[in-house]
CSV table of C-alpha atoms and ligand atoms in Angstrom, one decimal:
chain,number,residue,atom,x,y,z
A,1,MET,CA,-119.7,192.5,152.6
A,2,LYS,CA,-121.1,189.4,154.3
A,3,GLY,CA,-124.9,189.4,154.2
A,4,LYS,CA,-125.1,192.7,152.2
A,5,SER,CA,-127.3,193.1,149.2
A,6,ILE,CA,-125.7,194.6,146.1
A,7,LEU,CA,-127.5,195.6,143.0
A,8,LEU,CA,-125.2,195.5,140.0
A,9,GLY,CA,-126.3,197.6,137.1
A,10,ILE,CA,-124.6,196.8,133.7
A,11,SER,CA,-124.8,199.1,130.7
A,12,GLY,CA,-123.9,198.4,127.1
A,13,GLY,CA,-120.1,198.8,126.8
A,14,ILE,CA,-117.5,196.3,125.9
A,15,ALA,CA,-116.3,196.2,129.5
A,16,ALA,CA,-119.6,194.5,130.3
A,17,TYR,CA,-117.9,191.1,130.1
A,18,LYS,CA,-115.8,192.2,133.1
A,19,ALA,CA,-119.0,192.4,135.2
A,20,ALA,CA,-119.1,188.6,135.4
A,21,GLU,CA,-115.9,188.6,137.4
A,22,LEU,CA,-117.2,191.3,139.6
A,23,VAL,CA,-120.3,189.3,140.4
A,24,ARG,CA,-118.0,186.4,141.4
A,25,CYS,CA,-116.0,188.6,143.7
A,26,PHE,CA,-119.1,190.0,145.5
A,27,VAL,CA,-120.7,186.6,145.8
A,28,LYS,CA,-117.3,185.1,147.1
A,29,ALA,CA,-117.2,187.9,149.8
A,30,GLY,CA,-120.7,186.8,151.0
A,31,ALA,CA,-122.9,189.4,149.4
A,32,SER,CA,-126.2,188.7,147.7
A,33,VAL,CA,-126.0,190.1,144.1
A,34,GLN,CA,-128.9,191.0,141.9
A,35,VAL,CA,-128.0,192.0,138.4
A,36,VAL,CA,-129.9,194.4,136.3
A,37,MET,CA,-128.9,194.9,132.7
A,38,THR,CA,-129.8,197.5,130.0
A,39,LYS,CA,-131.0,196.2,126.7
A,40,ASN,CA,-127.7,197.1,125.0
A,41,ALA,CA,-125.7,195.3,127.8
A,42,ARG,CA,-127.3,192.1,126.7
A,43,GLN,CA,-125.5,192.4,123.3
A,44,PHE,CA,-122.2,192.0,125.2
A,45,ILE,CA,-122.9,189.4,127.8
A,46,THR,CA,-125.8,187.1,128.3
A,47,PRO,CA,-128.1,187.3,131.2
A,48,LEU,CA,-127.7,183.5,131.6
A,49,THR,CA,-124.0,184.0,132.5
A,50,LEU,CA,-124.8,186.6,135.1
A,51,GLN,CA,-127.8,184.6,136.5
A,52,THR,CA,-125.6,181.6,136.9
A,53,LEU,CA,-122.9,183.5,138.7
A,54,SER,CA,-125.2,185.5,140.9
A,55,GLY,CA,-127.7,182.7,141.5
A,56,GLN,CA,-130.6,185.2,141.0
A,57,PRO,CA,-132.7,186.1,138.0
A,58,VAL,CA,-131.4,189.0,136.0
A,59,GLY,CA,-133.7,192.1,135.7
A,60,SER,CA,-133.9,194.0,132.5
A,61,GLU,CA,-137.5,194.7,131.5
A,62,LEU,CA,-139.4,197.5,133.2
A,63,PHE,CA,-142.8,195.9,132.4
A,64,ASP,CA,-141.8,192.3,133.4
A,65,GLU,CA,-145.3,191.0,134.4
A,66,GLN,CA,-143.9,188.7,137.2
A,67,ALA,CA,-141.6,191.2,138.7
A,68,GLU,CA,-144.0,194.0,138.5
A,69,ALA,CA,-146.6,192.0,140.4
A,70,ARG,CA,-144.8,193.5,143.5
A,71,ILE,CA,-143.6,196.7,141.7
A,72,GLY,CA,-140.3,195.2,141.0
A,73,HIS,CA,-138.3,198.3,140.5
A,74,ILE,CA,-139.3,199.9,143.7
A,75,HIS,CA,-138.7,196.7,145.6
A,76,ALA,CA,-135.2,196.3,144.1
A,77,ALA,CA,-134.4,199.9,144.9
A,78,ARG,CA,-135.5,199.6,148.5
A,79,THR,CA,-133.9,196.3,149.3
A,80,THR,CA,-130.4,197.0,148.2
A,81,ASP,CA,-127.6,198.2,150.4
A,82,LEU,CA,-125.5,199.4,147.5
A,83,MET,CA,-125.8,199.9,143.8
A,84,VAL,CA,-122.8,199.5,141.6
A,85,LEU,CA,-122.9,200.6,137.9
A,86,ALA,CA,-120.1,198.8,136.1
A,87,PRO,CA,-119.6,199.6,133.3
A,88,ALA,CA,-121.4,202.9,133.3
A,89,THR,CA,-121.4,204.1,129.7
A,90,ALA,CA,-121.5,207.8,128.6
A,91,ASN,CA,-125.1,207.3,127.7
A,92,LEU,CA,-126.2,205.9,131.1
A,93,ILE,CA,-124.1,208.7,132.9
A,94,ALA,CA,-126.0,211.2,130.6
A,95,LYS,CA,-129.4,209.8,131.5
A,96,MET,CA,-128.6,209.8,135.2
A,97,ALA,CA,-127.5,213.3,135.1
A,98,ALA,CA,-130.7,214.3,133.5
A,99,GLY,CA,-132.9,212.2,135.8
A,100,ILE,CA,-134.2,210.1,132.9
A,101,ALA,CA,-135.9,206.9,133.8
A,102,ASP,CA,-136.8,205.1,130.6
A,103,ASP,CA,-135.8,201.5,131.4
A,104,TYR,CA,-135.6,199.1,134.3
A,105,LEU,CA,-132.0,200.2,135.4
A,106,THR,CA,-132.5,204.0,135.2
A,107,THR,CA,-135.9,203.6,137.0
A,108,ILE,CA,-134.3,201.8,139.9
A,109,ILE,CA,-131.4,204.4,140.0
A,110,LEU,CA,-134.0,207.1,140.5
A,111,ALA,CA,-135.9,205.2,143.1
A,112,THR,CA,-133.1,204.0,145.3
A,113,THR,CA,-131.8,205.8,148.3
A,114,ALA,CA,-128.8,203.3,148.7
A,115,PRO,CA,-125.3,204.7,148.0
A,116,LEU,CA,-124.5,204.4,144.3
A,117,LEU,CA,-121.0,203.7,142.9
A,118,VAL,CA,-120.5,204.7,139.2
A,119,CYS,CA,-117.6,203.0,137.4
A,120,PRO,CA,-117.3,204.8,134.0
A,121,SER,CA,-116.0,202.9,130.9
A,122,MET,CA,-115.9,204.4,127.4
A,123,ASN,CA,-113.7,205.6,124.6
A,124,VAL,CA,-111.2,208.2,125.6
A,125,LYS,CA,-112.8,210.9,123.4
A,126,MET,CA,-116.2,210.2,124.8
A,127,TYR,CA,-114.8,210.4,128.3
A,128,GLU,CA,-113.0,213.7,127.6
A,129,HIS,CA,-116.1,215.2,125.9
A,130,PRO,CA,-117.2,218.3,127.9
A,131,ALA,CA,-120.8,217.0,128.0
A,132,THR,CA,-119.6,213.7,129.7
A,133,GLN,CA,-117.4,215.6,132.0
A,134,ARG,CA,-120.3,218.0,132.8
A,135,ASN,CA,-122.5,214.9,133.5
A,136,LEU,CA,-119.9,213.3,135.7
A,137,ALA,CA,-119.7,216.6,137.7
A,138,THR,CA,-123.4,216.6,138.1
A,139,LEU,CA,-123.4,213.0,139.4
A,140,ARG,CA,-120.8,213.9,142.0
A,141,GLN,CA,-123.0,216.9,143.0
A,142,LEU,CA,-126.0,214.6,143.4
A,143,GLY,CA,-123.9,212.7,145.9
A,144,TYR,CA,-123.0,209.7,143.7
A,145,HIS,CA,-119.6,208.1,144.1
A,146,VAL,CA,-117.8,208.4,140.8
A,147,MET,CA,-114.6,206.4,140.3
A,148,GLU,CA,-111.9,207.6,137.9
A,149,PRO,CA,-111.6,205.3,134.8
A,150,GLU,CA,-108.1,203.7,134.3
A,151,SER,CA,-105.9,205.0,131.6
A,152,GLY,CA,-104.3,202.6,128.9
A,153,TYR,CA,-105.0,200.7,125.8
A,154,LEU,CA,-108.7,200.8,125.0
A,155,ALA,CA,-110.8,198.2,123.1
A,156,CYS,CA,-111.3,200.7,120.3
A,157,ASN,CA,-107.5,200.6,119.6
A,158,GLU,CA,-107.0,204.0,121.1
A,159,GLU,CA,-105.0,205.0,124.2
A,160,GLY,CA,-106.1,207.2,127.1
A,161,ALA,CA,-108.5,207.4,130.1
A,162,GLY,CA,-111.7,205.3,129.7
A,163,ARG,CA,-110.9,201.7,130.9
A,164,LEU,CA,-113.2,200.3,133.5
A,165,PRO,CA,-111.5,200.8,136.9
A,166,GLY,CA,-109.6,197.8,138.1
A,167,LEU,CA,-111.9,195.1,139.8
A,168,PRO,CA,-110.0,195.2,143.1
A,169,ALA,CA,-110.5,199.0,143.2
A,170,ILE,CA,-114.2,198.6,142.5
A,171,PHE,CA,-114.5,195.9,145.1
A,172,GLU,CA,-112.6,197.9,147.8
A,173,THR,CA,-114.6,201.1,147.1
A,174,ALA,CA,-117.8,199.0,147.3
A,175,GLU,CA,-116.7,197.6,150.6
A,176,ARG,CA,-115.9,201.1,151.9
A,177,LEU,CA,-119.4,202.3,151.0
A,178,LEU,CA,-121.0,199.4,152.8
A,179,THR,CA,-119.1,200.1,156.0
A,180,ALA,CA,-120.5,202.4,158.7
A,181,PRO,CA,-118.3,205.5,158.9
A,182,SER,CA,-117.7,204.9,162.6
A,183,LEU,CA,-114.2,206.4,162.6
A,184,ARG,CA,-115.0,209.5,160.6
A,185,GLY,CA,-113.1,212.6,161.8
A,186,LYS,CA,-110.5,210.4,163.5
A,187,ARG,CA,-106.8,210.8,162.7
A,188,ILE,CA,-105.1,207.4,162.9
A,189,LEU,CA,-101.5,206.5,162.5
A,190,VAL,CA,-100.5,202.9,161.9
A,191,SER,CA,-96.9,201.5,161.7
A,192,ALA,CA,-96.3,198.3,159.7
A,193,GLY,CA,-93.6,196.0,158.3
A,194,PRO,CA,-90.0,195.4,159.3
A,195,THR,CA,-87.2,197.9,159.4
A,196,TRP,CA,-83.8,197.3,157.7
A,197,GLU,CA,-80.6,198.2,159.4
A,198,PHE,CA,-77.7,198.1,156.9
A,199,PHE,CA,-74.1,197.2,157.8
A,200,ASP,CA,-72.8,197.6,154.3
A,201,PRO,CA,-74.5,199.1,151.1
A,202,VAL,CA,-76.2,195.7,150.2
A,203,ARG,CA,-76.7,193.9,153.5
A,204,TYR,CA,-78.9,194.4,156.4
A,205,LEU,CA,-80.4,193.1,159.7
A,206,SER,CA,-84.1,192.6,159.7
A,207,ASN,CA,-86.9,190.2,160.4
A,208,PRO,CA,-89.5,188.3,158.3
A,209,SER,CA,-92.4,190.8,158.9
A,210,SER,CA,-94.5,191.1,155.9
A,211,GLY,CA,-96.5,194.1,157.0
A,212,LYS,CA,-99.8,192.3,156.4
A,213,MET,CA,-101.2,193.0,159.8
A,214,GLY,CA,-100.5,196.7,159.7
A,215,PHE,CA,-101.8,197.1,156.2
A,216,ALA,CA,-105.0,195.4,157.1
A,217,LEU,CA,-105.4,197.7,160.1
A,218,ALA,CA,-104.9,200.8,157.9
A,219,ALA,CA,-107.3,199.4,155.3
A,220,ALA,CA,-110.0,198.6,157.8
A,221,ALA,CA,-109.7,202.1,159.5
A,222,ALA,CA,-109.9,203.8,156.1
A,223,ARG,CA,-113.0,201.8,155.3
A,224,ARG,CA,-114.6,203.1,158.5
A,225,SER,CA,-113.8,206.7,157.1
A,226,ALA,CA,-110.8,207.5,159.3
A,227,GLN,CA,-108.0,209.8,158.1
A,228,VAL,CA,-105.1,207.1,158.0
A,229,THR,CA,-101.4,207.6,157.7
A,230,LEU,CA,-99.5,204.4,157.4
A,231,VAL,CA,-95.7,204.5,158.1
A,232,SER,CA,-94.3,201.3,156.7
A,233,GLY,CA,-91.0,199.7,156.5
A,234,PRO,CA,-90.1,197.8,153.2
A,235,THR,CA,-92.9,195.4,152.1
A,236,SER,CA,-94.1,194.0,148.8
A,237,LEU,CA,-97.7,194.9,149.6
A,238,VAL,CA,-100.0,197.4,147.6
A,239,PRO,CA,-100.9,200.3,149.7
A,240,PRO,CA,-104.6,200.4,150.7
A,241,ARG,CA,-106.7,202.9,148.9
A,242,GLY,CA,-107.5,206.1,150.7
A,243,VAL,CA,-104.5,205.8,153.1
A,244,ASP,CA,-101.4,208.1,153.1
A,245,LEU,CA,-98.4,206.0,152.9
A,246,ILE,CA,-95.0,207.1,154.2
A,247,PRO,CA,-92.4,204.5,153.2
A,248,VAL,CA,-89.3,204.3,155.4
A,249,THR,CA,-86.4,201.8,155.7
A,250,THR,CA,-84.6,202.2,159.0
A,251,THR,CA,-85.9,202.5,162.6
A,252,ALA,CA,-84.5,206.1,162.7
A,253,GLU,CA,-86.5,206.9,159.6
A,254,MET,CA,-89.6,205.4,161.2
A,255,GLN,CA,-89.1,207.3,164.5
A,256,ALA,CA,-88.7,210.6,162.6
A,257,ALA,CA,-91.9,210.0,160.6
A,258,VAL,CA,-93.9,208.8,163.6
A,259,ASP,CA,-92.7,211.4,166.0
A,260,GLY,CA,-93.5,214.2,163.6
A,261,LEU,CA,-97.1,213.1,163.4
A,262,ALA,CA,-97.9,211.7,166.7
A,263,ALA,CA,-99.1,214.7,168.6
A,264,ARG,CA,-102.1,215.3,166.3
A,265,MET,CA,-103.2,211.7,166.2
A,266,ASP,CA,-106.3,210.3,168.0
A,267,VAL,CA,-105.1,206.8,167.8
A,268,ILE,CA,-101.7,205.2,167.1
A,269,VAL,CA,-101.2,201.5,166.5
A,270,MET,CA,-97.6,200.4,166.3
A,271,SER,CA,-97.8,197.0,164.6
A,272,ALA,CA,-94.3,197.5,163.0
A,273,ALA,CA,-91.7,194.8,163.9
A,274,VAL,CA,-89.0,197.4,164.6
A,275,SER,CA,-85.4,196.3,164.7
A,276,ASP,CA,-84.1,196.8,168.2
A,277,TYR,CA,-80.5,197.1,167.2
A,278,ARG,CA,-78.5,198.5,164.4
A,279,PRO,CA,-75.0,198.1,163.3
A,280,VAL,CA,-72.8,200.7,164.8
A,281,GLU,CA,-70.8,201.1,161.6
A,282,VAL,CA,-72.1,201.0,158.0
A,283,ALA,CA,-69.2,200.0,155.7
A,284,PRO,CA,-69.0,202.3,152.7
A,285,GLN,CA,-68.4,199.4,150.4
A,286,LYS,CA,-69.6,195.8,150.2
A,287,LEU,CA,-67.8,193.8,152.8
A,288,LYS,CA,-65.4,191.2,151.3
A,289,LYS,CA,-65.5,187.6,152.4
A,290,THR,CA,-62.5,186.8,154.7
A,291,ALA,CA,-61.2,183.6,156.1
A,292,GLY,CA,-62.1,184.5,159.7
A,293,GLU,CA,-65.4,185.4,161.5
A,294,LEU,CA,-67.1,188.7,160.9
A,295,HIS,CA,-68.1,190.6,164.0
A,296,ILE,CA,-70.7,193.3,163.8
A,297,THR,CA,-71.2,195.5,166.9
A,298,LEU,CA,-74.8,196.6,167.4
A,299,ALA,CA,-76.2,199.7,169.0
A,300,LYS,CA,-79.5,199.9,170.6
A,301,ASN,CA,-82.2,201.6,168.5
A,302,PRO,CA,-84.7,204.0,170.2
A,303,ASP,CA,-87.9,202.4,171.3
A,304,ILE,CA,-90.3,204.5,169.3
A,305,LEU,CA,-93.5,203.2,171.1
A,306,ALA,CA,-92.0,203.8,174.6
A,307,GLY,CA,-91.2,207.4,173.5
A,308,LEU,CA,-94.8,207.9,172.3
A,309,GLY,CA,-96.1,206.6,175.6
A,310,CYS,CA,-93.9,209.1,177.5
A,311,SER,CA,-95.4,212.1,175.6
A,312,LYS,CA,-98.9,210.8,175.1
A,313,PRO,CA,-101.4,213.6,174.8
A,314,SER,CA,-104.5,213.2,176.9
A,315,GLY,CA,-107.3,211.3,175.2
A,316,GLN,CA,-104.9,209.6,172.6
A,317,ILE,CA,-105.1,205.9,172.4
A,318,LEU,CA,-101.8,204.1,172.1
A,319,VAL,CA,-101.8,200.4,170.9
A,320,GLY,CA,-98.7,198.2,170.8
A,321,PHE,CA,-98.0,194.7,169.5
A,322,ALA,CA,-96.1,192.1,171.4
A,323,ALA,CA,-94.7,189.1,169.4
A,324,GLU,CA,-93.5,186.6,171.9
A,325,THR,CA,-92.1,183.1,172.0
A,326,GLU,CA,-92.6,182.5,175.6
A,327,ASN,CA,-94.5,183.8,178.7
A,328,LEU,CA,-96.9,185.7,176.3
A,329,VAL,CA,-99.3,187.4,178.8
A,330,GLU,CA,-96.5,188.3,181.4
A,331,ASN,CA,-94.3,189.8,178.8
A,332,ALA,CA,-97.1,191.6,177.0
A,333,THR,CA,-98.5,193.0,180.2
A,334,GLU,CA,-95.1,194.2,181.3
A,335,LYS,CA,-94.8,196.1,177.9
A,336,LEU,CA,-98.3,197.6,178.3
A,337,VAL,CA,-97.3,199.1,181.6
A,338,LYS,CA,-93.8,200.1,180.8
A,339,LYS,CA,-94.7,201.8,177.5
A,340,ASN,CA,-97.8,203.4,178.9
A,341,LEU,CA,-100.2,201.8,176.3
A,342,ASP,CA,-104.0,201.5,176.4
A,343,LEU,CA,-104.1,198.1,174.6
A,344,ILE,CA,-101.5,195.5,173.7
A,345,VAL,CA,-102.0,192.9,171.0
A,346,ALA,CA,-100.0,189.8,171.9
A,347,ASN,CA,-99.3,186.9,169.6
A,348,ASN,CA,-97.4,183.8,170.1
A,349,LEU,CA,-94.9,183.3,167.3
A,350,LYS,CA,-94.7,179.7,167.9
A,351,GLN,CA,-98.3,179.0,167.3
A,352,SER,CA,-99.1,178.0,163.7
A,353,GLY,CA,-101.2,180.5,161.7
A,354,SER,CA,-99.9,183.3,163.9
A,355,GLY,CA,-97.3,186.1,163.5
A,356,PHE,CA,-94.8,187.0,160.8
A,357,GLY,CA,-95.7,186.5,157.1
A,358,THR,CA,-98.9,184.4,157.6
A,359,ASP,CA,-102.3,185.6,156.3
A,360,THR,CA,-103.9,184.7,159.6
A,361,ASN,CA,-103.2,185.7,163.2
A,362,ALA,CA,-104.3,184.5,166.6
A,363,VAL,CA,-104.0,187.2,169.2
A,364,ARG,CA,-104.7,188.0,172.8
A,365,VAL,CA,-105.8,191.6,173.5
A,366,ILE,CA,-104.9,192.9,176.9
A,367,ASP,CA,-106.0,196.3,178.3
A,368,ARG,CA,-104.9,198.5,181.2
A,369,GLU,CA,-107.3,196.9,183.6
A,370,GLY,CA,-105.6,193.5,182.9
A,371,HIS,CA,-108.5,192.1,181.0
A,372,ALA,CA,-107.3,189.7,178.3
A,373,THR,CA,-109.5,188.7,175.4
A,374,ASP,CA,-108.5,185.8,173.1
A,375,LEU,CA,-109.4,186.1,169.4
A,376,PRO,CA,-109.6,182.9,167.4
A,377,CYS,CA,-107.1,182.3,164.5
A,378,LEU,CA,-108.6,184.6,161.8
A,379,PRO,CA,-107.6,186.3,158.6
A,380,LYS,CA,-105.7,189.3,159.3
A,381,MET,CA,-108.3,191.5,157.9
A,382,GLU,CA,-110.9,190.1,160.3
A,383,VAL,CA,-108.5,190.5,163.2
A,384,ALA,CA,-108.1,194.2,162.1
A,385,GLU,CA,-111.9,194.7,162.2
A,386,LEU,CA,-112.2,193.2,165.7
A,387,LEU,CA,-109.4,195.4,166.9
A,388,TRP,CA,-111.0,198.5,165.6
A,389,ASP,CA,-114.3,197.5,167.3
A,390,ARG,CA,-112.4,197.3,170.5
A,391,ILE,CA,-110.5,200.6,170.0
A,392,GLU,CA,-113.9,202.3,169.0
A,393,ARG,CA,-115.2,201.2,172.4
A,394,LEU,CA,-112.2,202.9,174.1
A,395,LEU,CA,-112.7,206.1,172.1
A,396,GLU,CA,-116.3,206.1,173.1
A,397,ASP,CA,-115.4,205.7,176.8
A,398,ARG,CA,-112.9,208.6,176.5
A,399,ALA,CA,-115.4,210.9,174.6
A,400,PRO,CA,-117.0,213.6,176.8
A,401,HIS,CA,-120.6,212.6,177.6
A,402,GLY,CA,-122.9,212.9,174.5
A,403,THR,CA,-120.1,213.1,171.9
A,404,SER,CA,-118.2,210.4,170.1
B,501,LIG,O1,-90.5,195.6,173.3
B,501,LIG,P1,-91.0,195.1,172.0
B,501,LIG,O2,-90.1,195.3,170.8
B,501,LIG,O3,-91.3,193.6,172.0
B,501,LIG,O4,-92.3,195.8,171.8
B,501,LIG,C1,-93.1,195.7,170.7
B,501,LIG,C2,-93.9,196.9,170.4
B,501,LIG,O5,-93.1,198.1,170.4
B,501,LIG,C3,-94.5,196.9,168.9
B,501,LIG,O6,-95.7,197.6,169.0
B,501,LIG,C4,-93.4,197.6,168.2
B,501,LIG,O7,-94.0,198.3,167.0
B,501,LIG,C5,-92.9,198.7,169.1
B,501,LIG,N1,-91.4,199.0,169.1
B,501,LIG,C6,-91.0,200.3,168.8
B,501,LIG,N2,-89.7,200.5,168.7
B,501,LIG,C7,-88.8,199.6,168.9
B,501,LIG,C8,-89.2,198.4,169.2
B,501,LIG,C9,-90.5,198.0,169.3
B,501,LIG,O8,-91.9,201.2,168.5
B,501,LIG,N3,-87.5,199.9,168.9
């Protein structure tokens, strides 16, 4: 979103007050935001609030002498990377479906060629009305991206569909629309999180993996329009939008899920912190505390990634992670070779800001030729973007000449 230009159109519904927070989210993410309001929207929220938050004058008059000196509506329509309409009222949606351009906002909507995201918000009966549903279908046919409103308690004291979609959902969809679809048509499998290996019904062996790196990888690939399946051990994270989540608990479950999908994948990234061992026996009841020591015998779990490396179809890209506390490069390179990987992402668990549970990661990426690239300590989402840039280059190298 950094450096992108977003035009936020606000129409006159009670959810207009939420647009202020949306402006803040976009600005915080580095976008330049130009707000355009309908006359009715100004009854709900003042242009001054939105001007202060966006740092730019708010447009609302079609025949504003100053703005029209350079044909303001056409200029605004041309210079934006994305238009977001939030809230989009039944009236605005109806005008858009009919191609009406009778104010500043609807004129820009007709003039722009940028992707356009419609975030409906209205009373449930207005939303369900066949005319509104027909108009929304028309907008979809015209190529606009229409979000589903949320269901719940509405400002008019009624219950049902019609609430403005949640701001995180709007933000994420906007981000996806601003991202080039460089992984379109690619099937991608990402594993994430820890696995839990129970030794009685309420206790297990595991590790502190949060799943953040794998979830960031899945979200970033989905944003680039890949078809993403995320096989994840237990985490407290919200699954990224547009990703198929397969939740698992144990290594055996993760192996079954991954092996069942692997053959048809273009790229597999195993970022899960898989438990290498599992208790041989699982007690049927909670183990009682006794005076002496408790011994648990562990059996080796299958190495899922090594198995994938053995049966890797030609052209598939296989990426592993190596979390190490010593001899980072030597150990990671050994795994790359032994598991037949194309890339390995090594991180030093002893380095601060890197590894389990943190929001950042500092990794070294090693390829089959032995080239190692150090990435600085960055938020996991940025690490994910850089890893996909690297994987995309590998996919390009593999593609038959003239295709991608
Ligand atoms: O050998 P090590 O466990 O350090 O290798 C780490 C890589 O192997 C990670 O990509 C991890 O997801 C994967 N792995 C696996 N199955 C295991 C252990 C690790 O797929 N049993």
